[in-house]
Amino acid sequence: MRRFIPFLPRVPLVPVIRLTGAIGGGARLGGGGMSDAALAPVIERAFALRGVTAVALAVNSPGGSPVQSSLIAARIRRLADEKKIPVHAFVEDAAASGGYWLACAADHIWVDDCSLVGSIGVISASFGLPEFLARNGVERRVHTAGRSKSLGDPFLPEKPEDVARLRAILDPIHDAFIAHVRARRGDRLKADVDYFQGDVWVGARAVDLGLADGPGHLAPKLRALYGDKTRFLPLGQRRPFWRRFGIEGAAARMGAEAVTAALDAAEERAAWARLGL
């Protein structure tokens, strides 16, 4: 009814997009991971709603895929600039690595006193098992067409040329991450601080360093900014039918899908563990 009575004051509306979990992880099975394809409908809806005052991002992520981080953040920025709608990111447990990439898509970043922020770096991790194989009499047989196809094979001894090739992959990704943070945080960053070695900072220290704009929780901060009558509209990824009933593994307990689900879960757990969480 309110929309048909033009002289009534408009109630501020803030869609809240939840960005939770590992980025890229789990998305293949409709799990808790984030991807641009999965989040696109949510993000597009948030900015398409009539009467939107601002958009809030509830960020709680240890990171993940740099490409998906870049795609999601770029989509948020394109729509924010096109619609001229301010974006606020609210960090919960962590906005680390790719999670901080997402937070930087916002115009303002707010943190809890205990939030972990930063980890502006790129990591590639694996295992080396050649001695285990040799000790147990297992022979590794690999045949490739193209000398680079067995890069970083965990069953073979690590080779200096493989390490050099891996650095050639990681460094440009790191450079892109740095450029994104510098572009979004601008002169809020201090000239005498090296932010880009993968360090993580907590709450108030992140604010002091310019990685965040201040302490703040979503509802009270936005009501302080836009008024006590501000209305929030939570938005999130649509969960598969079987997950709505708590049947977490029902669609992924057979064959390769079960293995994929287990690997995704282990990868996400490892990402959180690197932050001590």
PDB file of C-alpha atoms in Angstrom:
ATOM      1  CA  MET A   1       0.000   0.000   0.000  1.00  0.00           C
ATOM      2  CA  ARG A   2       2.859   2.395   0.892  1.00  0.00           C
ATOM      3  CA  ARG A   3       4.183   2.470  -2.680  1.00  0.00           C
ATOM      4  CA  PHE A   4       0.873   3.988  -3.895  1.00  0.00           C
ATOM      5  CA  ILE A   5       0.948   6.855  -1.374  1.00  0.00           C
ATOM      6  CA  PRO A   6       3.833   9.061  -2.549  1.00  0.00           C
ATOM      7  CA  PHE A   7       3.769  11.521   0.334  1.00  0.00           C
ATOM      8  CA  LEU A   8       4.639   8.838   2.912  1.00  0.00           C
ATOM      9  CA  PRO A   9       8.374   8.687   3.750  1.00  0.00           C
ATOM     10  CA  ARG A  10      10.210   5.740   2.219  1.00  0.00           C
ATOM     11  CA  VAL A  11      11.468   3.109   4.640  1.00  0.00           C
ATOM     12  CA  PRO A  12      15.169   2.367   3.955  1.00  0.00           C
ATOM     13  CA  LEU A  13      15.638  -1.128   2.486  1.00  0.00           C
ATOM     14  CA  VAL A  14      18.924  -3.035   2.749  1.00  0.00           C
ATOM     15  CA  PRO A  15      19.270  -6.471   1.113  1.00  0.00           C
ATOM     16  CA  VAL A  16      21.766  -8.654   3.002  1.00  0.00           C
ATOM     17  CA  ILE A  17      23.853 -11.061   0.915  1.00  0.00           C
ATOM     18  CA  ARG A  18      25.488 -13.867   2.892  1.00  0.00           C
ATOM     19  CA  LEU A  19      28.979 -14.765   1.648  1.00  0.00           C
ATOM     20  CA  THR A  20      29.811 -17.744   3.836  1.00  0.00           C
ATOM     21  CA  GLY A  21      32.245 -20.627   3.489  1.00  0.00           C
ATOM     22  CA  ALA A  22      35.071 -21.511   1.155  1.00  0.00           C
ATOM     23  CA  ILE A  23      35.012 -19.821  -2.240  1.00  0.00           C
ATOM     24  CA  GLY A  24      34.651 -22.357  -5.021  1.00  0.00           C
ATOM     25  CA  GLY A  25      34.590 -25.297  -2.604  1.00  0.00           C
ATOM     26  CA  GLY A  26      31.450 -27.434  -2.518  1.00  0.00           C
ATOM     27  CA  ALA A  27      29.733 -25.506  -5.294  1.00  0.00           C
ATOM     28  CA  ARG A  28      29.917 -28.465  -7.653  1.00  0.00           C
ATOM     29  CA  LEU A  29      27.495 -30.435  -5.481  1.00  0.00           C
ATOM     30  CA  GLY A  30      25.337 -27.535  -4.378  1.00  0.00           C
ATOM     31  CA  GLY A  31      27.093 -27.444  -1.033  1.00  0.00           C
ATOM     32  CA  GLY A  32      28.123 -24.545   1.115  1.00  0.00           C
ATOM     33  CA  GLY A  33      30.821 -23.188  -1.179  1.00  0.00           C
ATOM     34  CA  MET A  34      30.518 -19.969  -3.142  1.00  0.00           C
ATOM     35  CA  SER A  35      30.860 -19.443  -6.865  1.00  0.00           C
ATOM     36  CA  ASP A  36      29.932 -16.628  -9.209  1.00  0.00           C
ATOM     37  CA  ALA A  37      27.401 -18.834 -10.999  1.00  0.00           C
ATOM     38  CA  ALA A  38      25.669 -19.776  -7.738  1.00  0.00           C
ATOM     39  CA  LEU A  39      25.651 -16.249  -6.319  1.00  0.00           C
ATOM     40  CA  ALA A  40      24.817 -14.348  -9.517  1.00  0.00           C
ATOM     41  CA  PRO A  41      21.001 -14.587  -9.069  1.00  0.00           C
ATOM     42  CA  VAL A  42      21.296 -13.442  -5.430  1.00  0.00           C
ATOM     43  CA  ILE A  43      23.538 -10.484  -6.227  1.00  0.00           C
ATOM     44  CA  GLU A  44      21.494  -9.441  -9.258  1.00  0.00           C
ATOM     45  CA  ARG A  45      18.278  -9.550  -7.212  1.00  0.00           C
ATOM     46  CA  ALA A  46      19.768  -7.461  -4.401  1.00  0.00           C
ATOM     47  CA  PHE A  47      20.625  -4.607  -6.735  1.00  0.00           C
ATOM     48  CA  ALA A  48      17.460  -4.912  -8.839  1.00  0.00           C
ATOM     49  CA  LEU A  49      14.999  -4.430  -5.965  1.00  0.00           C
ATOM     50  CA  ARG A  50      13.113  -1.141  -5.974  1.00  0.00           C
ATOM     51  CA  GLY A  51      13.918   1.381  -3.286  1.00  0.00           C
ATOM     52  CA  VAL A  52      17.227  -0.133  -2.183  1.00  0.00           C
ATOM     53  CA  THR A  53      19.160   2.245   0.090  1.00  0.00           C
ATOM     54  CA  ALA A  54      22.306   0.137   0.431  1.00  0.00           C
ATOM     55  CA  VAL A  55      23.464  -3.462   0.052  1.00  0.00           C
ATOM     56  CA  ALA A  56      25.111  -5.348   2.926  1.00  0.00           C
ATOM     57  CA  LEU A  57      27.563  -8.236   2.575  1.00  0.00           C
ATOM     58  CA  ALA A  58      27.782 -10.593   5.566  1.00  0.00           C
ATOM     59  CA  VAL A  59      31.260 -12.060   4.981  1.00  0.00           C
ATOM     60  CA  ASN A  60      32.538 -15.154   6.755  1.00  0.00           C
ATOM     61  CA  SER A  61      35.104 -16.884   4.565  1.00  0.00           C
ATOM     62  CA  PRO A  62      38.661 -18.243   4.847  1.00  0.00           C
ATOM     63  CA  GLY A  63      39.159 -17.813   1.102  1.00  0.00           C
ATOM     64  CA  GLY A  64      39.372 -20.215  -1.801  1.00  0.00           C
ATOM     65  CA  SER A  65      39.427 -19.843  -5.571  1.00  0.00           C
ATOM     66  CA  PRO A  66      41.015 -16.546  -6.695  1.00  0.00           C
ATOM     67  CA  VAL A  67      39.074 -16.617  -9.969  1.00  0.00           C
ATOM     68  CA  GLN A  68      35.705 -17.055  -8.256  1.00  0.00           C
ATOM     69  CA  SER A  69      36.668 -14.359  -5.728  1.00  0.00           C
ATOM     70  CA  SER A  70      37.460 -11.991  -8.578  1.00  0.00           C
ATOM     71  CA  LEU A  71      34.268 -12.802 -10.509  1.00  0.00           C
ATOM     72  CA  ILE A  72      31.981 -12.371  -7.494  1.00  0.00           C
ATOM     73  CA  ALA A  73      33.649  -9.121  -6.392  1.00  0.00           C
ATOM     74  CA  ALA A  74      33.569  -7.736  -9.940  1.00  0.00           C
ATOM     75  CA  ARG A  75      29.852  -8.497 -10.264  1.00  0.00           C
ATOM     76  CA  ILE A  76      29.120  -6.663  -7.013  1.00  0.00           C
ATOM     77  CA  ARG A  77      31.149  -3.637  -8.122  1.00  0.00           C
ATOM     78  CA  ARG A  78      29.600  -3.469 -11.583  1.00  0.00           C
ATOM     79  CA  LEU A  79      26.093  -3.395 -10.172  1.00  0.00           C
ATOM     80  CA  ALA A  80      26.952  -1.024  -7.320  1.00  0.00           C
ATOM     81  CA  ASP A  81      28.516   1.464  -9.740  1.00  0.00           C
ATOM     82  CA  GLU A  82      25.709   1.091 -12.280  1.00  0.00           C
ATOM     83  CA  LYS A  83      22.930   1.581  -9.711  1.00  0.00           C
ATOM     84  CA  LYS A  84      24.928   4.001  -7.551  1.00  0.00           C
ATOM     85  CA  ILE A  85      24.108   1.981  -4.424  1.00  0.00           C
ATOM     86  CA  PRO A  86      26.581   1.953  -1.493  1.00  0.00           C
ATOM     87  CA  VAL A  87      27.837  -1.435  -0.323  1.00  0.00           C
ATOM     88  CA  HIS A  88      28.822  -2.309   3.260  1.00  0.00           C
ATOM     89  CA  ALA A  89      30.722  -5.482   4.197  1.00  0.00           C
ATOM     90  CA  PHE A  90      30.396  -6.888   7.720  1.00  0.00           C
ATOM     91  CA  VAL A  91      33.100  -9.380   8.682  1.00  0.00           C
ATOM     92  CA  GLU A  92      32.086 -12.177  11.032  1.00  0.00           C
ATOM     93  CA  ASP A  93      34.751 -14.756  12.010  1.00  0.00           C
ATOM     94  CA  ALA A  94      36.992 -14.005   9.061  1.00  0.00           C
ATOM     95  CA  ALA A  95      37.457 -12.230   5.770  1.00  0.00           C
ATOM     96  CA  ALA A  96      40.752 -13.832   4.852  1.00  0.00           C
ATOM     97  CA  SER A  97      42.459 -14.354   1.512  1.00  0.00           C
ATOM     98  CA  GLY A  98      39.609 -14.625  -1.031  1.00  0.00           C
ATOM     99  CA  GLY A  99      37.203 -13.648   1.751  1.00  0.00           C
ATOM    100  CA  TYR A 100      38.991 -10.312   2.036  1.00  0.00           C
ATOM    101  CA  TRP A 101      38.918 -10.016  -1.768  1.00  0.00           C
ATOM    102  CA  LEU A 102      35.112 -10.166  -1.475  1.00  0.00           C
ATOM    103  CA  ALA A 103      34.999  -7.708   1.430  1.00  0.00           C
ATOM    104  CA  CYS A 104      36.995  -5.203  -0.647  1.00  0.00           C
ATOM    105  CA  ALA A 105      34.132  -5.126  -3.150  1.00  0.00           C
ATOM    106  CA  ALA A 106      32.310  -3.020  -0.544  1.00  0.00           C
ATOM    107  CA  ASP A 107      32.695   0.718  -0.104  1.00  0.00           C
ATOM    108  CA  HIS A 108      33.059   0.253   3.656  1.00  0.00           C
ATOM    109  CA  ILE A 109      34.262  -2.733   5.693  1.00  0.00           C
ATOM    110  CA  TRP A 110      33.108  -3.196   9.296  1.00  0.00           C
ATOM    111  CA  VAL A 111      34.528  -5.776  11.716  1.00  0.00           C
ATOM    112  CA  ASP A 112      33.930  -7.358  15.079  1.00  0.00           C
ATOM    113  CA  ASP A 113      36.682  -6.922  17.671  1.00  0.00           C
ATOM    114  CA  CYS A 114      37.554 -10.604  17.157  1.00  0.00           C
ATOM    115  CA  SER A 115      37.279 -10.767  13.351  1.00  0.00           C
ATOM    116  CA  LEU A 116      40.309 -12.014  11.401  1.00  0.00           C
ATOM    117  CA  VAL A 117      41.156  -9.898   8.373  1.00  0.00           C
ATOM    118  CA  GLY A 118      43.811 -10.059   5.667  1.00  0.00           C
ATOM    119  CA  SER A 119      45.854 -13.050   4.503  1.00  0.00           C
ATOM    120  CA  ILE A 120      46.552 -11.183   1.271  1.00  0.00           C
ATOM    121  CA  GLY A 121      48.557 -13.905  -0.414  1.00  0.00           C
ATOM    122  CA  VAL A 122      48.261 -16.994  -2.589  1.00  0.00           C
ATOM    123  CA  ILE A 123      48.947 -20.570  -1.520  1.00  0.00           C
ATOM    124  CA  SER A 124      49.457 -23.880  -3.254  1.00  0.00           C
ATOM    125  CA  ALA A 125      49.715 -26.908  -0.973  1.00  0.00           C
ATOM    126  CA  SER A 126      50.213 -30.607  -1.586  1.00  0.00           C
ATOM    127  CA  PHE A 127      52.027 -33.655  -0.198  1.00  0.00           C
ATOM    128  CA  GLY A 128      55.219 -35.457  -1.181  1.00  0.00           C
ATOM    129  CA  LEU A 129      55.019 -39.257  -1.059  1.00  0.00           C
ATOM    130  CA  PRO A 130      57.926 -40.695  -3.107  1.00  0.00           C
ATOM    131  CA  GLU A 131      59.726 -42.205  -0.095  1.00  0.00           C
ATOM    132  CA  PHE A 132      56.500 -43.800   1.146  1.00  0.00           C
ATOM    133  CA  LEU A 133      56.003 -45.461  -2.232  1.00  0.00           C
ATOM    134  CA  ALA A 134      59.590 -46.676  -2.388  1.00  0.00           C
ATOM    135  CA  ARG A 135      59.416 -48.045   1.169  1.00  0.00           C
ATOM    136  CA  ASN A 136      56.294 -50.021   0.324  1.00  0.00           C
ATOM    137  CA  GLY A 137      57.493 -51.325  -2.992  1.00  0.00           C
ATOM    138  CA  VAL A 138      55.080 -49.259  -5.092  1.00  0.00           C
ATOM    139  CA  GLU A 139      56.257 -48.217  -8.531  1.00  0.00           C
ATOM    140  CA  ARG A 140      54.846 -44.987  -9.954  1.00  0.00           C
ATOM    141  CA  ARG A 141      54.247 -45.031 -13.723  1.00  0.00           C
ATOM    142  CA  VAL A 142      53.395 -41.771 -15.466  1.00  0.00           C
ATOM    143  CA  HIS A 143      53.336 -41.171 -19.206  1.00  0.00           C
ATOM    144  CA  THR A 144      52.726 -37.684 -20.614  1.00  0.00           C
ATOM    145  CA  ALA A 145      52.571 -35.984 -23.973  1.00  0.00           C
ATOM    146  CA  GLY A 146      54.083 -32.632 -23.039  1.00  0.00           C
ATOM    147  CA  ARG A 147      56.811 -32.265 -20.428  1.00  0.00           C
ATOM    148  CA  SER A 148      54.732 -29.971 -18.193  1.00  0.00           C
ATOM    149  CA  LYS A 149      51.770 -32.293 -17.662  1.00  0.00           C
ATOM    150  CA  SER A 150      53.092 -33.779 -14.406  1.00  0.00           C
ATOM    151  CA  LEU A 151      53.701 -30.485 -12.605  1.00  0.00           C
ATOM    152  CA  GLY A 152      53.898 -31.000  -8.849  1.00  0.00           C
ATOM    153  CA  ASP A 153      53.178 -34.739  -8.947  1.00  0.00           C
ATOM    154  CA  PRO A 154      53.094 -35.697  -5.223  1.00  0.00           C
ATOM    155  CA  PHE A 155      54.367 -39.200  -6.001  1.00  0.00           C
ATOM    156  CA  LEU A 156      57.609 -37.933  -7.567  1.00  0.00           C
ATOM    157  CA  PRO A 157      60.497 -36.017  -5.955  1.00  0.00           C
ATOM    158  CA  GLU A 158      60.046 -32.247  -6.182  1.00  0.00           C
ATOM    159  CA  LYS A 159      62.043 -30.692  -9.013  1.00  0.00           C
ATOM    160  CA  PRO A 160      63.429 -27.108  -9.012  1.00  0.00           C
ATOM    161  CA  GLU A 161      61.947 -26.467 -12.453  1.00  0.00           C
ATOM    162  CA  ASP A 162      58.497 -27.428 -11.120  1.00  0.00           C
ATOM    163  CA  VAL A 163      58.871 -24.980  -8.228  1.00  0.00           C
ATOM    164  CA  ALA A 164      59.874 -22.226 -10.666  1.00  0.00           C
ATOM    165  CA  ARG A 165      56.862 -22.957 -12.862  1.00  0.00           C
ATOM    166  CA  LEU A 166      54.558 -22.913  -9.843  1.00  0.00           C
ATOM    167  CA  ARG A 167      55.947 -19.518  -8.794  1.00  0.00           C
ATOM    168  CA  ALA A 168      55.199 -18.260 -12.293  1.00  0.00           C
ATOM    169  CA  ILE A 169      51.561 -19.217 -11.690  1.00  0.00           C
ATOM    170  CA  LEU A 170      51.226 -17.912  -8.128  1.00  0.00           C
ATOM    171  CA  ASP A 171      52.941 -14.541  -8.555  1.00  0.00           C
ATOM    172  CA  PRO A 172      50.557 -13.069 -11.186  1.00  0.00           C
ATOM    173  CA  ILE A 173      47.562 -14.140  -9.066  1.00  0.00           C
ATOM    174  CA  HIS A 174      49.137 -12.448  -6.049  1.00  0.00           C
ATOM    175  CA  ASP A 175      49.761  -9.318  -8.134  1.00  0.00           C
ATOM    176  CA  ALA A 176      46.083  -9.230  -9.164  1.00  0.00           C
ATOM    177  CA  PHE A 177      45.009  -9.576  -5.512  1.00  0.00           C
ATOM    178  CA  ILE A 178      47.330  -6.735  -4.476  1.00  0.00           C
ATOM    179  CA  ALA A 179      46.046  -4.506  -7.275  1.00  0.00           C
ATOM    180  CA  HIS A 180      42.424  -5.157  -6.194  1.00  0.00           C
ATOM    181  CA  VAL A 181      43.142  -4.279  -2.550  1.00  0.00           C
ATOM    182  CA  ARG A 182      45.086  -1.141  -3.486  1.00  0.00           C
ATOM    183  CA  ALA A 183      42.350  -0.006  -5.880  1.00  0.00           C
ATOM    184  CA  ARG A 184      39.545  -0.538  -3.374  1.00  0.00           C
ATOM    185  CA  ARG A 185      41.239   0.642  -0.160  1.00  0.00           C
ATOM    186  CA  GLY A 186      43.246   3.457  -1.760  1.00  0.00           C
ATOM    187  CA  ASP A 187      44.715   6.027   0.619  1.00  0.00           C
ATOM    188  CA  ARG A 188      43.224   4.228   3.600  1.00  0.00           C
ATOM    189  CA  LEU A 189      46.291   1.948   3.441  1.00  0.00           C
ATOM    190  CA  LYS A 190      49.479   3.107   5.160  1.00  0.00           C
ATOM    191  CA  ALA A 191      52.534   3.660   2.987  1.00  0.00           C
ATOM    192  CA  ASP A 192      54.953   2.089   5.507  1.00  0.00           C
ATOM    193  CA  VAL A 193      53.101  -1.221   6.040  1.00  0.00           C
ATOM    194  CA  ASP A 194      53.669  -4.370   3.960  1.00  0.00           C
ATOM    195  CA  TYR A 195      50.153  -5.800   3.773  1.00  0.00           C
ATOM    196  CA  PHE A 196      50.855  -8.445   1.181  1.00  0.00           C
ATOM    197  CA  GLN A 197      52.840 -11.225   2.874  1.00  0.00           C
ATOM    198  CA  GLY A 198      49.831 -13.287   3.971  1.00  0.00           C
ATOM    199  CA  ASP A 199      49.605 -11.825   7.493  1.00  0.00           C
ATOM    200  CA  VAL A 200      46.287 -11.780   9.360  1.00  0.00           C
ATOM    201  CA  TRP A 201      45.150  -9.012  11.715  1.00  0.00           C
ATOM    202  CA  VAL A 202      42.419  -8.923  14.363  1.00  0.00           C
ATOM    203  CA  GLY A 203      39.587  -6.417  14.723  1.00  0.00           C
ATOM    204  CA  ALA A 204      40.846  -3.027  15.892  1.00  0.00           C
ATOM    205  CA  ARG A 205      44.330  -3.614  14.458  1.00  0.00           C
ATOM    206  CA  ALA A 206      42.827  -4.176  11.013  1.00  0.00           C
ATOM    207  CA  VAL A 207      40.996  -0.871  11.421  1.00  0.00           C
ATOM    208  CA  ASP A 208      44.193   0.927  12.504  1.00  0.00           C
ATOM    209  CA  LEU A 209      45.946  -0.384   9.384  1.00  0.00           C
ATOM    210  CA  GLY A 210      43.159   0.732   7.058  1.00  0.00           C
ATOM    211  CA  LEU A 211      42.088  -2.761   6.057  1.00  0.00           C
ATOM    212  CA  ALA A 212      38.690  -2.041   7.632  1.00  0.00           C
ATOM    213  CA  ASP A 213      36.805   1.165   8.396  1.00  0.00           C
ATOM    214  CA  GLY A 214      35.669   0.551  11.951  1.00  0.00           C
ATOM    215  CA  PRO A 215      33.972  -1.760  14.409  1.00  0.00           C
ATOM    216  CA  GLY A 216      30.357  -2.536  13.711  1.00  0.00           C
ATOM    217  CA  HIS A 217      27.672  -5.207  13.579  1.00  0.00           C
ATOM    218  CA  LEU A 218      25.283  -5.302  10.677  1.00  0.00           C
ATOM    219  CA  ALA A 219      21.885  -4.245  12.024  1.00  0.00           C
ATOM    220  CA  PRO A 220      22.930  -1.577  14.559  1.00  0.00           C
ATOM    221  CA  LYS A 221      25.522  -0.041  12.246  1.00  0.00           C
ATOM    222  CA  LEU A 222      23.135   0.242   9.298  1.00  0.00           C
ATOM    223  CA  ARG A 223      20.337   1.591  11.501  1.00  0.00           C
ATOM    224  CA  ALA A 224      22.761   4.198  12.808  1.00  0.00           C
ATOM    225  CA  LEU A 225      23.609   5.144   9.224  1.00  0.00           C
ATOM    226  CA  TYR A 226      20.176   4.973   7.583  1.00  0.00           C
ATOM    227  CA  GLY A 227      17.648   5.249  10.396  1.00  0.00           C
ATOM    228  CA  ASP A 228      15.933   3.139  13.032  1.00  0.00           C
ATOM    229  CA  LYS A 229      13.248   1.982  10.597  1.00  0.00           C
ATOM    230  CA  THR A 230      15.731   0.415   8.182  1.00  0.00           C
ATOM    231  CA  ARG A 231      14.332  -2.874   6.861  1.00  0.00           C
ATOM    232  CA  PHE A 232      16.611  -5.838   6.099  1.00  0.00           C
ATOM    233  CA  LEU A 233      16.007  -8.460   3.420  1.00  0.00           C
ATOM    234  CA  PRO A 234      18.233 -11.544   3.892  1.00  0.00           C
ATOM    235  CA  LEU A 235      19.310 -13.174   0.635  1.00  0.00           C
ATOM    236  CA  GLY A 236      21.318 -16.360   0.154  1.00  0.00           C
ATOM    237  CA  GLN A 237      22.043 -19.193  -2.206  1.00  0.00           C
ATOM    238  CA  ARG A 238      19.153 -21.535  -2.843  1.00  0.00           C
ATOM    239  CA  ARG A 239      19.838 -24.836  -1.106  1.00  0.00           C
ATOM    240  CA  PRO A 240      19.135 -28.163  -2.834  1.00  0.00           C
ATOM    241  CA  PHE A 241      15.931 -29.925  -1.817  1.00  0.00           C
ATOM    242  CA  TRP A 242      17.766 -32.684   0.045  1.00  0.00           C
ATOM    243  CA  ARG A 243      19.801 -30.217   2.143  1.00  0.00           C
ATOM    244  CA  ARG A 244      16.680 -28.391   3.332  1.00  0.00           C
ATOM    245  CA  PHE A 245      15.744 -31.546   5.239  1.00  0.00           C
ATOM    246  CA  GLY A 246      19.195 -32.011   6.741  1.00  0.00           C
ATOM    247  CA  ILE A 247      20.099 -34.934   4.508  1.00  0.00           C
ATOM    248  CA  GLU A 248      23.579 -33.556   3.976  1.00  0.00           C
ATOM    249  CA  GLY A 249      25.066 -36.419   2.011  1.00  0.00           C
ATOM    250  CA  ALA A 250      22.038 -38.038   0.419  1.00  0.00           C
ATOM    251  CA  ALA A 251      22.843 -36.802  -3.059  1.00  0.00           C
ATOM    252  CA  ALA A 252      26.567 -37.390  -2.812  1.00  0.00           C
ATOM    253  CA  ARG A 253      27.231 -40.766  -1.224  1.00  0.00           C
ATOM    254  CA  MET A 254      27.985 -42.772  -4.319  1.00  0.00           C
ATOM    255  CA  GLY A 255      31.083 -43.085  -6.479  1.00  0.00           C
ATOM    256  CA  ALA A 256      33.063 -40.035  -7.535  1.00  0.00           C
ATOM    257  CA  GLU A 257      30.563 -37.573  -6.042  1.00  0.00           C
ATOM    258  CA  ALA A 258      31.247 -38.884  -2.541  1.00  0.00           C
ATOM    259  CA  VAL A 259      34.982 -38.458  -3.047  1.00  0.00           C
ATOM    260  CA  THR A 260      34.492 -34.945  -4.401  1.00  0.00           C
ATOM    261  CA  ALA A 261      32.313 -33.995  -1.427  1.00  0.00           C
ATOM    262  CA  ALA A 262      34.907 -35.350   1.012  1.00  0.00           C
ATOM    263  CA  LEU A 263      37.739 -33.479  -0.701  1.00  0.00           C
ATOM    264  CA  ASP A 264      35.746 -30.245  -0.733  1.00  0.00           C
ATOM    265  CA  ALA A 265      35.016 -30.592   2.989  1.00  0.00           C
ATOM    266  CA  ALA A 266      38.668 -31.354   3.791  1.00  0.00           C
ATOM    267  CA  GLU A 267      39.868 -28.407   1.702  1.00  0.00           C
ATOM    268  CA  GLU A 268      37.484 -26.008   3.423  1.00  0.00           C
ATOM    269  CA  ARG A 269      38.448 -27.332   6.855  1.00  0.00           C
ATOM    270  CA  ALA A 270      42.129 -26.828   6.012  1.00  0.00           C
ATOM    271  CA  ALA A 271      41.430 -23.234   4.938  1.00  0.00           C
ATOM    272  CA  TRP A 272      39.780 -22.471   8.289  1.00  0.00           C
ATOM    273  CA  ALA A 273      42.554 -24.317  10.161  1.00  0.00           C
ATOM    274  CA  ARG A 274      45.195 -22.022   8.635  1.00  0.00           C
ATOM    275  CA  LEU A 275      43.473 -19.213  10.559  1.00  0.00           C
ATOM    276  CA  GLY A 276      43.373 -21.225  13.771  1.00  0.00           C
ATOM    277  CA  LEU A 277      39.587 -21.653  13.549  1.00  0.00           C
TER     278      LEU A 277
END
